[in-house]
Protein backbone atom coordinates (compact mmCIF):
# COMPACT_ATOMS: atom_id res chain seq x y z
CA UNK A 1 1.19 31.80 40.60
CA UNK A 2 -2.43 30.66 40.65
CA UNK A 3 -3.00 32.13 37.17
CA UNK A 4 0.11 30.36 35.81
CA UNK A 5 -1.06 27.11 37.39
CA UNK A 6 -4.52 27.46 35.80
CA UNK A 7 -3.01 28.23 32.38
CA UNK A 8 -0.69 25.24 32.79
CA UNK A 9 -3.63 22.97 33.57
CA UNK A 10 -5.70 24.31 30.66
CA UNK A 11 -2.87 23.69 28.20
CA UNK A 12 -2.35 20.16 29.56
CA UNK A 13 -6.07 19.42 29.45
CA UNK A 14 -6.36 20.62 25.85
CA UNK A 15 -3.35 18.57 24.72
CA UNK A 16 -4.52 15.44 26.52
CA UNK A 17 -8.14 15.91 25.50
CA UNK A 18 -7.32 16.27 21.80
CA UNK A 19 -5.07 13.21 21.88
CA UNK A 20 -7.76 11.23 23.70
CA UNK A 21 -10.36 12.35 21.16
CA UNK A 22 -8.09 11.30 18.27
CA UNK A 23 -7.73 7.83 19.77
CA UNK A 24 -11.43 7.20 19.15
CA UNK A 25 -10.68 6.97 15.41
CA UNK A 26 -8.61 3.84 16.01
CA UNK A 27 -11.74 1.96 17.12
CA UNK A 28 -13.96 3.03 14.21
CA UNK A 29 -14.25 1.15 10.93
CA UNK A 30 -15.08 3.88 8.48
CA UNK A 31 -17.37 3.47 5.48
CA UNK A 32 -16.76 5.24 2.18
CA UNK A 33 -17.27 8.10 1.49
CA UNK A 34 -15.57 9.65 4.54
CA UNK A 35 -12.27 11.08 3.20
CA UNK A 36 -11.55 13.58 5.99
CA UNK A 37 -11.99 11.05 8.80
CA UNK A 38 -9.99 8.53 6.78
CA UNK A 39 -7.00 10.87 6.49
CA UNK A 40 -7.25 11.80 10.17
CA UNK A 41 -7.27 8.13 11.13
CA UNK A 42 -4.18 7.46 8.99
CA UNK A 43 -2.25 10.28 10.62
CA UNK A 44 -3.44 9.32 14.10
CA UNK A 45 -2.01 5.83 13.61
CA UNK A 46 1.22 7.09 12.04
CA UNK A 47 1.74 9.57 14.89
CA UNK A 48 0.90 7.07 17.62
CA UNK A 49 4.45 7.05 19.11
CA UNK A 50 4.35 10.84 19.37
CA UNK A 51 0.83 10.76 20.84
CA UNK A 52 1.93 8.16 23.42
CA UNK A 53 4.70 10.56 24.46
CA UNK A 54 2.09 13.31 24.75
CA UNK A 55 0.32 11.04 27.22
CA UNK A 56 3.49 10.82 29.30
CA UNK A 57 3.80 14.60 29.14
CA UNK A 58 0.24 14.99 30.42
CA UNK A 59 0.94 12.60 33.30
CA UNK A 60 3.92 14.74 34.29
CA UNK A 61 2.02 18.01 33.84
CA UNK A 62 -0.86 16.67 35.91
CA UNK A 63 1.50 15.67 38.68
CA UNK A 64 3.32 19.01 38.65
CA UNK A 65 0.10 21.02 38.70
CA UNK A 66 -1.63 18.77 41.22
CA UNK A 67 -4.42 17.76 38.82
CA UNK A 68 -5.45 14.10 39.14
CA UNK A 69 -7.87 14.37 36.19
CA UNK A 70 -5.11 15.55 33.82
CA UNK A 71 -2.86 12.71 34.98
CA UNK A 72 -5.68 10.22 34.35
CA UNK A 73 -6.22 11.61 30.84
CA UNK A 74 -2.47 11.24 30.27
CA UNK A 75 -2.55 7.65 31.49
CA UNK A 76 -5.39 6.84 29.09
CA UNK A 77 -3.63 8.47 26.13
CA UNK A 78 -0.32 6.75 26.87
CA UNK A 79 -1.75 3.26 27.30
CA UNK A 80 -4.25 3.43 24.42
CA UNK A 81 -1.57 4.44 21.91
CA UNK A 82 0.97 2.04 23.39
CA UNK A 83 -1.51 -0.80 22.92
CA UNK A 84 -2.13 0.37 19.34
CA UNK A 85 1.60 0.38 18.60
CA UNK A 86 1.99 -3.13 20.00
CA UNK A 87 -0.97 -4.40 17.97
CA UNK A 88 0.11 -2.94 14.62
CA UNK A 89 3.68 -4.23 15.00
CA UNK A 90 2.84 -7.84 15.75
CA UNK A 91 3.97 -10.52 13.26
CA UNK A 92 1.40 -12.36 11.16
CA UNK A 93 -0.27 -15.35 12.74
CA UNK A 94 1.80 -18.53 12.45
CA UNK A 95 -0.73 -20.16 10.12
CA UNK A 96 -0.43 -17.24 7.69
CA UNK A 97 3.22 -16.30 8.18
CA UNK A 98 6.68 -17.01 6.81
CA UNK A 99 6.98 -20.27 8.76
CA UNK A 100 3.91 -21.74 7.09
CA UNK A 101 4.93 -20.59 3.61
CA UNK A 102 8.68 -21.25 3.67
CA UNK A 103 9.36 -23.56 6.63
CA UNK A 104 10.49 -23.03 10.20
CA UNK A 105 14.07 -22.30 9.09
CA UNK A 106 13.07 -19.62 6.60
CA UNK A 107 15.35 -16.98 8.12
CA UNK A 108 18.39 -19.23 7.63
CA UNK A 109 17.69 -19.17 3.88
CA UNK A 110 18.45 -15.45 3.70
CA UNK A 111 22.02 -14.49 2.80
CA UNK A 112 23.62 -12.95 5.93
CA UNK A 113 25.08 -10.13 3.83
CA UNK A 114 21.54 -9.23 2.80
CA UNK A 115 20.57 -8.47 6.38
CA UNK A 116 22.92 -5.51 6.89
CA UNK A 117 20.21 -2.91 6.29
CA UNK A 118 17.21 -4.94 7.42
CA UNK A 119 15.02 -3.45 10.11
CA UNK A 120 16.30 -5.09 13.32
CA UNK A 121 12.76 -5.78 14.51
CA UNK A 122 9.16 -4.92 13.69
CA UNK A 123 9.02 -2.10 16.23
CA UNK A 124 11.52 0.69 15.57
CA UNK A 125 11.24 4.38 16.41
CA UNK A 126 12.17 5.48 12.88
CA UNK A 127 13.51 4.04 9.67
CA UNK A 128 17.29 3.70 9.99
CA UNK A 129 19.54 5.87 7.87
CA UNK A 130 20.87 4.00 4.85
CA UNK A 131 23.17 4.94 1.94
CA UNK A 132 21.34 7.06 -0.62
CA UNK A 133 20.10 5.23 -3.70
CA UNK A 134 20.77 6.34 -7.25
CA UNK A 135 17.52 7.58 -8.78
CA UNK A 136 16.78 8.30 -12.43
CA UNK A 137 13.40 9.81 -13.24
CA UNK A 138 11.06 9.71 -16.21
CA UNK A 139 12.63 6.90 -18.22
CA UNK A 140 10.52 5.91 -21.22
CA UNK A 141 10.17 2.13 -21.10
CA UNK A 142 7.69 1.56 -23.94
CA UNK A 143 5.41 3.19 -26.46
CA UNK A 144 1.81 2.10 -26.89
CA UNK A 145 1.26 0.62 -30.39
CA UNK A 146 -0.84 2.73 -32.76
CA UNK A 147 -0.77 5.84 -30.53
CA UNK A 148 2.93 6.22 -29.75
CA UNK A 149 2.04 7.17 -26.17
CA UNK A 150 5.22 6.84 -24.08
CA UNK A 151 5.02 5.21 -20.66
CA UNK A 152 7.40 6.48 -18.00
CA UNK A 153 9.04 5.04 -14.91
CA UNK A 154 11.57 6.02 -12.26
CA UNK A 155 14.53 3.70 -11.67
CA UNK A 156 16.06 3.32 -8.22
CA UNK A 157 19.45 1.60 -8.21
CA UNK A 158 21.60 0.52 -5.25
CA UNK A 159 24.21 2.99 -3.99
CA UNK A 160 27.66 2.58 -5.55
CA UNK A 161 29.10 0.84 -2.48
CA UNK A 162 26.27 -1.74 -2.32
CA UNK A 163 26.57 -5.07 -4.15
CA UNK A 164 23.55 -5.59 -6.43
CA UNK A 165 21.24 -8.35 -5.24
CA UNK A 166 20.17 -9.26 -8.76
CA UNK A 167 16.51 -8.73 -7.84
CA UNK A 168 14.21 -6.09 -9.34
CA UNK A 169 10.96 -4.86 -7.84
CA UNK A 170 8.40 -3.42 -10.27
CA UNK A 171 6.14 -1.18 -8.19
CA UNK A 172 2.68 0.05 -9.21
CA UNK A 173 1.25 3.01 -7.33
CA UNK A 174 -2.25 3.20 -5.90
CA UNK A 175 -4.65 5.08 -8.13
CA UNK A 176 -8.27 4.00 -7.59
CA UNK A 177 -7.76 3.30 -11.34
CA UNK A 178 -8.34 7.00 -12.08
CA UNK A 179 -5.66 9.30 -10.64
CA UNK A 180 -2.33 9.74 -8.76
CA UNK A 181 1.14 8.99 -10.05
CA UNK A 182 4.46 7.30 -9.44
CA UNK A 183 6.77 8.76 -6.78
CA UNK A 184 4.03 9.47 -4.25
CA UNK A 185 5.10 8.88 -0.65
CA UNK A 186 7.34 5.93 -1.53
CA UNK A 187 10.84 7.44 -1.43
CA UNK A 188 11.77 6.22 2.09
CA UNK A 189 10.52 2.74 1.16
CA UNK A 190 12.43 2.59 -2.13
CA UNK A 191 15.62 4.01 -0.66
CA UNK A 192 15.49 1.37 2.08
CA UNK A 193 15.08 -1.47 -0.44
CA UNK A 194 17.76 -0.11 -2.79
CA UNK A 195 20.24 -0.14 0.12
CA UNK A 196 19.72 -3.93 0.16
CA UNK A 197 20.91 -4.15 -3.43
CA UNK A 198 17.53 -4.22 -5.16
CA UNK A 199 16.52 -2.27 -8.27
CA UNK A 200 13.10 -0.61 -8.07
CA UNK A 201 11.11 0.29 -11.17
CA UNK A 202 8.37 2.76 -10.19
CA UNK A 203 5.84 2.64 -13.04
CA UNK A 204 3.34 5.27 -14.17
CA UNK A 205 0.81 3.10 -15.96
CA UNK A 206 -2.13 4.54 -17.90
CA UNK A 207 -5.33 5.33 -16.05
CA UNK A 208 -9.03 5.66 -16.83
CA UNK A 209 -10.47 7.22 -18.95
CA UNK A 210 -7.34 7.02 -21.13
CA UNK A 211 -7.51 3.24 -21.02
CA UNK A 212 -9.53 0.44 -19.49
CA UNK A 213 -8.60 -2.28 -17.00
CA UNK A 214 -7.13 -4.51 -19.71
CA UNK A 215 -4.95 -1.64 -20.89
CA UNK A 216 -3.60 -1.17 -17.36
CA UNK A 217 -2.73 -4.86 -17.04
CA UNK A 218 -1.06 -4.70 -20.46
CA UNK A 219 1.08 -1.79 -19.26
CA UNK A 220 2.25 -3.84 -16.27
CA UNK A 221 3.27 -6.68 -18.57
CA UNK A 222 5.13 -4.21 -20.80
CA UNK A 223 7.06 -3.07 -17.74
CA UNK A 224 7.94 -6.68 -16.83
CA UNK A 225 9.24 -7.43 -20.33
CA UNK A 226 11.23 -4.18 -20.43
CA UNK A 227 12.97 -5.02 -17.16
CA UNK A 228 13.77 -8.53 -18.39
CA UNK A 229 15.20 -7.22 -21.65
CA UNK A 230 17.27 -4.55 -19.86
CA UNK A 231 18.28 -6.76 -16.94
CA UNK A 232 22.00 -6.78 -17.79
CA UNK A 233 22.16 -2.99 -17.82
CA UNK A 234 20.89 -2.85 -14.23
CA UNK A 235 22.68 -5.98 -12.90
CA UNK A 236 19.35 -7.78 -12.55
CA UNK A 237 18.68 -11.48 -12.96
CA UNK A 238 15.74 -11.64 -15.43
CA UNK A 239 14.36 -14.60 -13.48
CA UNK A 240 14.38 -12.62 -10.21
CA UNK A 241 11.72 -9.99 -10.87
CA UNK A 242 9.03 -9.22 -8.28
CA UNK A 243 5.93 -7.23 -9.20
CA UNK A 244 3.81 -5.48 -6.61
CA UNK A 245 2.05 -2.36 -5.49
CA UNK A 246 -0.53 -0.78 -3.26
CA UNK A 247 -4.32 -0.68 -3.66
CA UNK A 248 -5.15 -0.60 -7.40
CA UNK A 249 -1.44 -1.15 -8.05
CA UNK A 250 -1.53 -4.32 -5.97
CA UNK A 251 -4.61 -5.43 -7.88
CA UNK A 252 -2.89 -4.92 -11.25
CA UNK A 253 0.27 -6.63 -10.00
CA UNK A 254 -1.68 -9.73 -9.02
CA UNK A 255 -3.63 -9.80 -12.28
CA UNK A 256 -0.42 -9.55 -14.31
CA UNK A 257 1.38 -12.18 -12.21
CA UNK A 258 -1.49 -14.66 -12.12
CA UNK A 259 -2.19 -14.39 -15.88
CA UNK A 260 1.40 -14.55 -17.12
CA UNK A 261 0.54 -17.27 -19.66
CA UNK A 262 -2.95 -16.06 -20.48
CA UNK A 263 -3.00 -14.55 -24.01
CA UNK A 264 -6.25 -12.71 -23.24
CA UNK A 265 -4.36 -10.47 -20.80
CA UNK A 266 -1.24 -10.06 -22.93
CA UNK A 267 -0.79 -7.36 -25.58
CA UNK A 268 -0.15 -8.65 -29.10
CA UNK A 269 3.43 -7.42 -29.29
CA UNK A 270 4.31 -9.48 -26.19
CA UNK A 271 2.53 -12.73 -27.11
CA UNK A 272 5.75 -14.75 -27.39
CA UNK A 273 7.61 -13.03 -24.58
CA UNK A 274 8.36 -14.42 -21.13
CA UNK A 275 6.15 -12.42 -18.74
CA UNK A 276 6.54 -14.59 -15.65
CA UNK A 277 7.70 -13.12 -12.35
CA UNK A 278 9.24 -14.85 -9.34
CA UNK A 279 6.84 -13.30 -6.80
CA UNK A 280 4.05 -10.79 -6.27
CA UNK A 281 3.44 -8.35 -3.41
CA UNK A 282 0.01 -6.88 -2.75
CA UNK A 283 -0.35 -4.15 -0.17
CA UNK A 284 -4.12 -3.76 0.42
CA UNK A 285 -4.77 -4.82 -3.18
CA UNK A 286 -8.35 -5.02 -4.41
CA UNK A 287 -8.44 -8.69 -5.40
CA UNK A 288 -12.24 -9.04 -5.80
CA UNK A 289 -13.92 -6.19 -7.67
CA UNK A 290 -17.52 -7.11 -6.86
CA UNK A 291 -16.65 -7.11 -3.16
CA UNK A 292 -14.97 -3.70 -3.58
CA UNK A 293 -18.07 -2.36 -5.34
CA UNK A 294 -20.33 -3.08 -2.38
CA UNK A 295 -17.71 -2.38 0.31
CA UNK A 296 -17.28 1.18 -1.02
CA UNK A 297 -21.06 1.69 -1.32
CA UNK A 298 -20.97 2.12 -5.09
CA UNK A 299 -24.44 0.61 -5.27
CA UNK A 300 -25.49 3.82 -3.48
CA UNK A 301 -23.13 6.35 -5.07
CA UNK A 302 -22.95 5.25 -8.71
CA UNK A 303 -26.04 3.04 -8.87
CA UNK A 304 -29.43 3.27 -7.29
CA UNK A 305 -31.25 1.13 -4.75
CA UNK A 306 -35.06 1.32 -4.74
CA UNK A 307 -36.32 3.20 -1.72
CA UNK A 308 -32.92 4.61 -0.75
CA UNK A 309 -31.61 8.06 -1.66
CA UNK A 310 -28.41 8.31 -3.70
CA UNK A 311 -25.43 8.86 -1.46
CA UNK A 312 -23.34 11.97 -2.09
CA UNK A 313 -19.71 11.55 -3.06
CA UNK A 314 -17.04 14.19 -2.27
CA UNK A 315 -16.18 16.18 -5.38
CA UNK A 316 -12.73 17.29 -4.28
CA UNK A 317 -10.07 16.85 -1.63
CA UNK A 318 -10.51 18.59 1.72
CA UNK A 319 -8.87 22.04 1.69
CA UNK A 320 -6.24 21.07 4.27
CA UNK A 321 -5.06 18.25 1.99
CA UNK A 322 -4.92 20.67 -0.97
CA UNK A 323 -2.77 23.04 1.08
CA UNK A 324 -0.49 20.21 2.21
CA UNK A 325 0.08 18.96 -1.35
CA UNK A 326 1.07 22.41 -2.62
CA UNK A 327 2.48 22.37 -6.16
CA UNK A 328 2.06 18.57 -6.34
CA UNK A 329 -1.71 18.91 -6.15
CA UNK A 330 -2.21 19.26 -9.91
CA UNK A 331 0.72 17.10 -11.02
CA UNK A 332 -0.68 14.11 -9.16
CA UNK A 333 -4.20 14.56 -10.44
CA UNK A 334 -5.84 15.48 -7.15
CA UNK A 335 -7.75 18.26 -8.88
CA UNK A 336 -9.86 15.62 -10.63
CA UNK A 337 -11.83 15.15 -7.45
CA UNK A 338 -13.20 12.07 -5.78
CA UNK A 339 -16.47 11.61 -7.61
CA UNK A 340 -15.03 9.06 -10.08
CA UNK A 341 -12.07 7.71 -8.13
CA UNK A 342 -12.52 3.96 -7.91
CA UNK A 343 -15.87 3.98 -9.71
CA UNK A 344 -16.09 0.52 -11.25
CA UNK A 345 -19.28 0.79 -13.31
CA UNK A 346 -17.87 3.21 -15.93
CA UNK A 347 -14.55 1.36 -15.93
CA UNK A 348 -16.03 -2.13 -16.42
CA UNK A 349 -19.06 -1.27 -18.51
CA UNK A 350 -21.75 -1.66 -15.90
CA UNK A 351 -22.69 -2.71 -12.39
CA UNK A 352 -22.05 -6.23 -11.02
CA UNK A 353 -25.63 -7.34 -11.65
CA UNK A 354 -25.31 -6.17 -15.28
CA UNK A 355 -21.95 -7.74 -16.16
CA UNK A 356 -20.86 -10.15 -13.40
CA UNK A 357 -18.54 -11.98 -15.79
CA UNK A 358 -16.50 -8.79 -16.35
CA UNK A 359 -16.08 -8.21 -12.62
CA UNK A 360 -14.95 -11.82 -12.24
CA UNK A 361 -12.60 -11.63 -15.22
CA UNK A 362 -10.71 -8.66 -13.79
CA UNK A 363 -10.57 -10.00 -10.23
CA UNK A 364 -7.26 -11.60 -9.27
CA UNK A 365 -9.00 -14.18 -7.10
CA UNK A 366 -10.54 -15.68 -10.27
CA UNK A 367 -7.14 -16.52 -11.76
CA UNK A 368 -5.56 -18.38 -8.85
CA UNK A 369 -3.86 -21.57 -10.03
CA UNK A 370 -1.03 -23.85 -8.92
CA UNK A 371 1.46 -21.98 -11.13
CA UNK A 372 0.93 -18.64 -9.38
CA UNK A 373 4.17 -17.20 -7.98
CA UNK A 374 4.78 -16.88 -4.22
CA UNK A 375 2.64 -14.05 -2.85
CA UNK A 376 2.87 -11.58 0.01
CA UNK A 377 -0.50 -10.11 1.02
CA UNK A 378 -0.53 -7.19 3.48
CA UNK A 379 -3.84 -5.62 4.46
CA UNK A 380 -5.32 -3.35 7.12
CA UNK A 381 -8.22 -4.87 9.02
CA UNK A 382 -10.17 -1.56 8.94
CA UNK A 383 -9.57 -0.84 5.24
CA UNK A 384 -12.13 1.70 4.00
CA UNK A 385 -11.67 0.89 0.29
CA UNK A 386 -10.43 -2.68 -0.18
CA UNK A 387 -12.36 -5.20 1.93
CA UNK A 388 -10.11 -7.41 4.02
CA UNK A 389 -12.44 -10.36 3.40
CA UNK A 390 -11.25 -10.41 -0.24
CA UNK A 391 -7.65 -10.89 0.86
CA UNK A 392 -8.74 -13.65 3.25
CA UNK A 393 -10.51 -15.38 0.36
CA UNK A 394 -7.50 -14.94 -1.92
CA UNK A 395 -5.17 -16.39 0.69
CA UNK A 396 -7.43 -19.38 1.18
CA UNK A 397 -7.52 -20.13 -2.55
CA UNK A 398 -3.75 -19.75 -2.91
CA UNK A 399 -3.28 -22.12 0.03
CA UNK A 400 -5.60 -24.65 -1.63
CA UNK A 401 -3.36 -24.54 -4.71
CA UNK A 402 -0.27 -24.87 -2.46
CA UNK A 403 1.16 -21.53 -3.57
CA UNK A 404 3.63 -20.23 -0.93
CA UNK A 405 1.80 -17.25 0.55
CA UNK A 406 2.34 -14.93 3.50
CA UNK A 407 -0.70 -12.96 4.65
CA UNK A 408 -0.44 -10.23 7.27
CA UNK A 409 -3.62 -8.53 8.49
CA UNK A 410 -2.83 -5.45 10.58
CA UNK A 411 -5.48 -4.53 13.19
CA UNK A 412 -6.76 -0.94 13.56
CA UNK A 413 -5.13 -0.14 10.21
CA UNK A 414 -6.69 1.57 7.21
CA UNK A 415 -6.09 1.98 3.50
CA UNK A 416 -2.80 3.66 2.45
CA UNK A 417 -1.29 3.27 5.93
CA UNK A 418 2.21 2.75 4.50
CA UNK A 419 2.28 6.11 2.67
CA UNK A 420 1.63 8.43 5.61
CA UNK A 421 4.77 9.47 7.52
CA UNK A 422 6.51 6.16 6.69
CA UNK A 423 9.71 7.17 8.48
CA UNK A 424 7.97 7.04 11.86
CA UNK A 425 4.76 5.06 11.29
CA UNK A 426 4.74 1.75 13.25
CA UNK A 427 2.39 0.03 10.79
CA UNK A 428 4.52 1.14 7.82
CA UNK A 429 7.62 -0.29 9.51
CA UNK A 430 5.85 -3.60 10.05
CA UNK A 431 4.96 -3.79 6.35
CA UNK A 432 8.53 -2.94 5.34
CA UNK A 433 9.81 -5.69 7.67
CA UNK A 434 7.67 -8.22 5.80
CA UNK A 435 8.52 -6.91 2.32
CA UNK A 436 12.31 -6.82 2.78
CA UNK A 437 12.43 -10.38 4.13
CA UNK A 438 10.02 -11.72 1.52
CA UNK A 439 12.12 -10.19 -1.26
CA UNK A 440 15.32 -11.58 0.24
CA UNK A 441 13.77 -15.06 0.15
CA UNK A 442 13.05 -14.58 -3.55
CA UNK A 443 16.76 -14.11 -4.31
C-alpha cells in the first residue's frame, strides 16, 4: 500500500507541477521570434478550463493521499486558471463597448429571431451545437487581368431550415502577408455564424512574393464586388456586406474598407464599381506597419543596428507543429519557413527609415475618416506580432471622427488566440460573442 500511495503522489505531483509550470506563460509577454513558446501559450490559454479541472483533481488526490503540498499545488492551479478564464471572458470596458458605439439599448435593436443561436453568455464550456452549414469549396470569384490567375474562395451558406439574414461576411485569413490559406481553423466559427443566417465568403487572396501589398488590397476589393454582383444568388443584401479577418487579413480588411472611394487602392477594372461595405471586423489586425516592424524586432532580424548582433529568425516550424499539421503542412505553406513571414522590408521596398511614406500609405490608421464604416476591433493584450498600442491608436482616431467603434482588448491573450481549439477556448468564445452581436447590429 505504501508503494501505491507513493506512486499516486508522484503522479499527482507531476500533473499539478506541469500545469503550474504552464501557468507561468500566461504572465509573460513574449517577444518575436519565440514561436514555440507562443504556440504553448496559445494552447495553455485555450485549455485553461481543462487545466482548472486538473487543479481540482490534484486537490482531491492530495487529500486522498494525505499530501498537503499536492493539495496546495492543486489549489494554485485551480485558482490561477479560474482567474484567467474570468479575465479573458470579461466584456469590453464601457467606454469602448457596444453601449458607447450604439447606445445603451443596443441589444434591443437586434431582431429576436436572430438570437436563437447566439452564445447565451461570454463564458460557455463549449460552442453549442448548431445546424450544419452548406459549404462549397474552391469557387473562382475573379481572374487577375493580364495573367488570368484565378482567385478562389469557399462559400458557407445557412442550413436549409435557417432563414437567410441577408448579410454576408467576407473573411480574410491571417498570413503574415507570406503564407497560410483559407479554411484554417475557422470552421467552427463559420458554422456558428452561418446558423444565424449569414453567408461567409472565405477568401484566398494572393500573397508575397506573387504580389505586393497593393495587389492584396485589390484582391479584397475584387471579392467585395463579386459578392455584391452575386448577392441575389446567395440571398444577400448588397448593402449588407461586412469585411473582416485576422492578423494580416484584418489589416487588409481595414485598408479595403477605409479606402473604398480611393482610386489609388482600387484596380482599374473596378474604378466605377461600388466597393463600400457596411462594417469591418479586425481581429488582432496590424493597423500600423511601422509599429509592427519594431514590435516584431525586424530592425534586428531583417535590418541591422550598429553595435548589436543580428537576431536569428526560425527557419521552419517546430517539429511537433509539423507532425500535428500532417498532410496540411505543405498545402498551407508551412514548409516555407518563418524567415520571411511578416518581413515588411522586402514587401514594402525598404525599412521604415528608408520609405516612411510607404509604411504610412499601407497602414489603416492613416486612412481613418468620418466616412469609415462601423468597426469592431478585437485584440489580445499580449500580442506577440501585432502591437496592441496600434489598435488603441486606431480606436482613438475612429472615435475622433465619430465612427461607431467597439474595441475589446483581452488580457493575457496572444496572437491567433481564436484559431486554437475554438470549440473550448474561453477567449475564442468571447470574440465570437462580440462578432455575432456586432454583425446582427449591421443587419
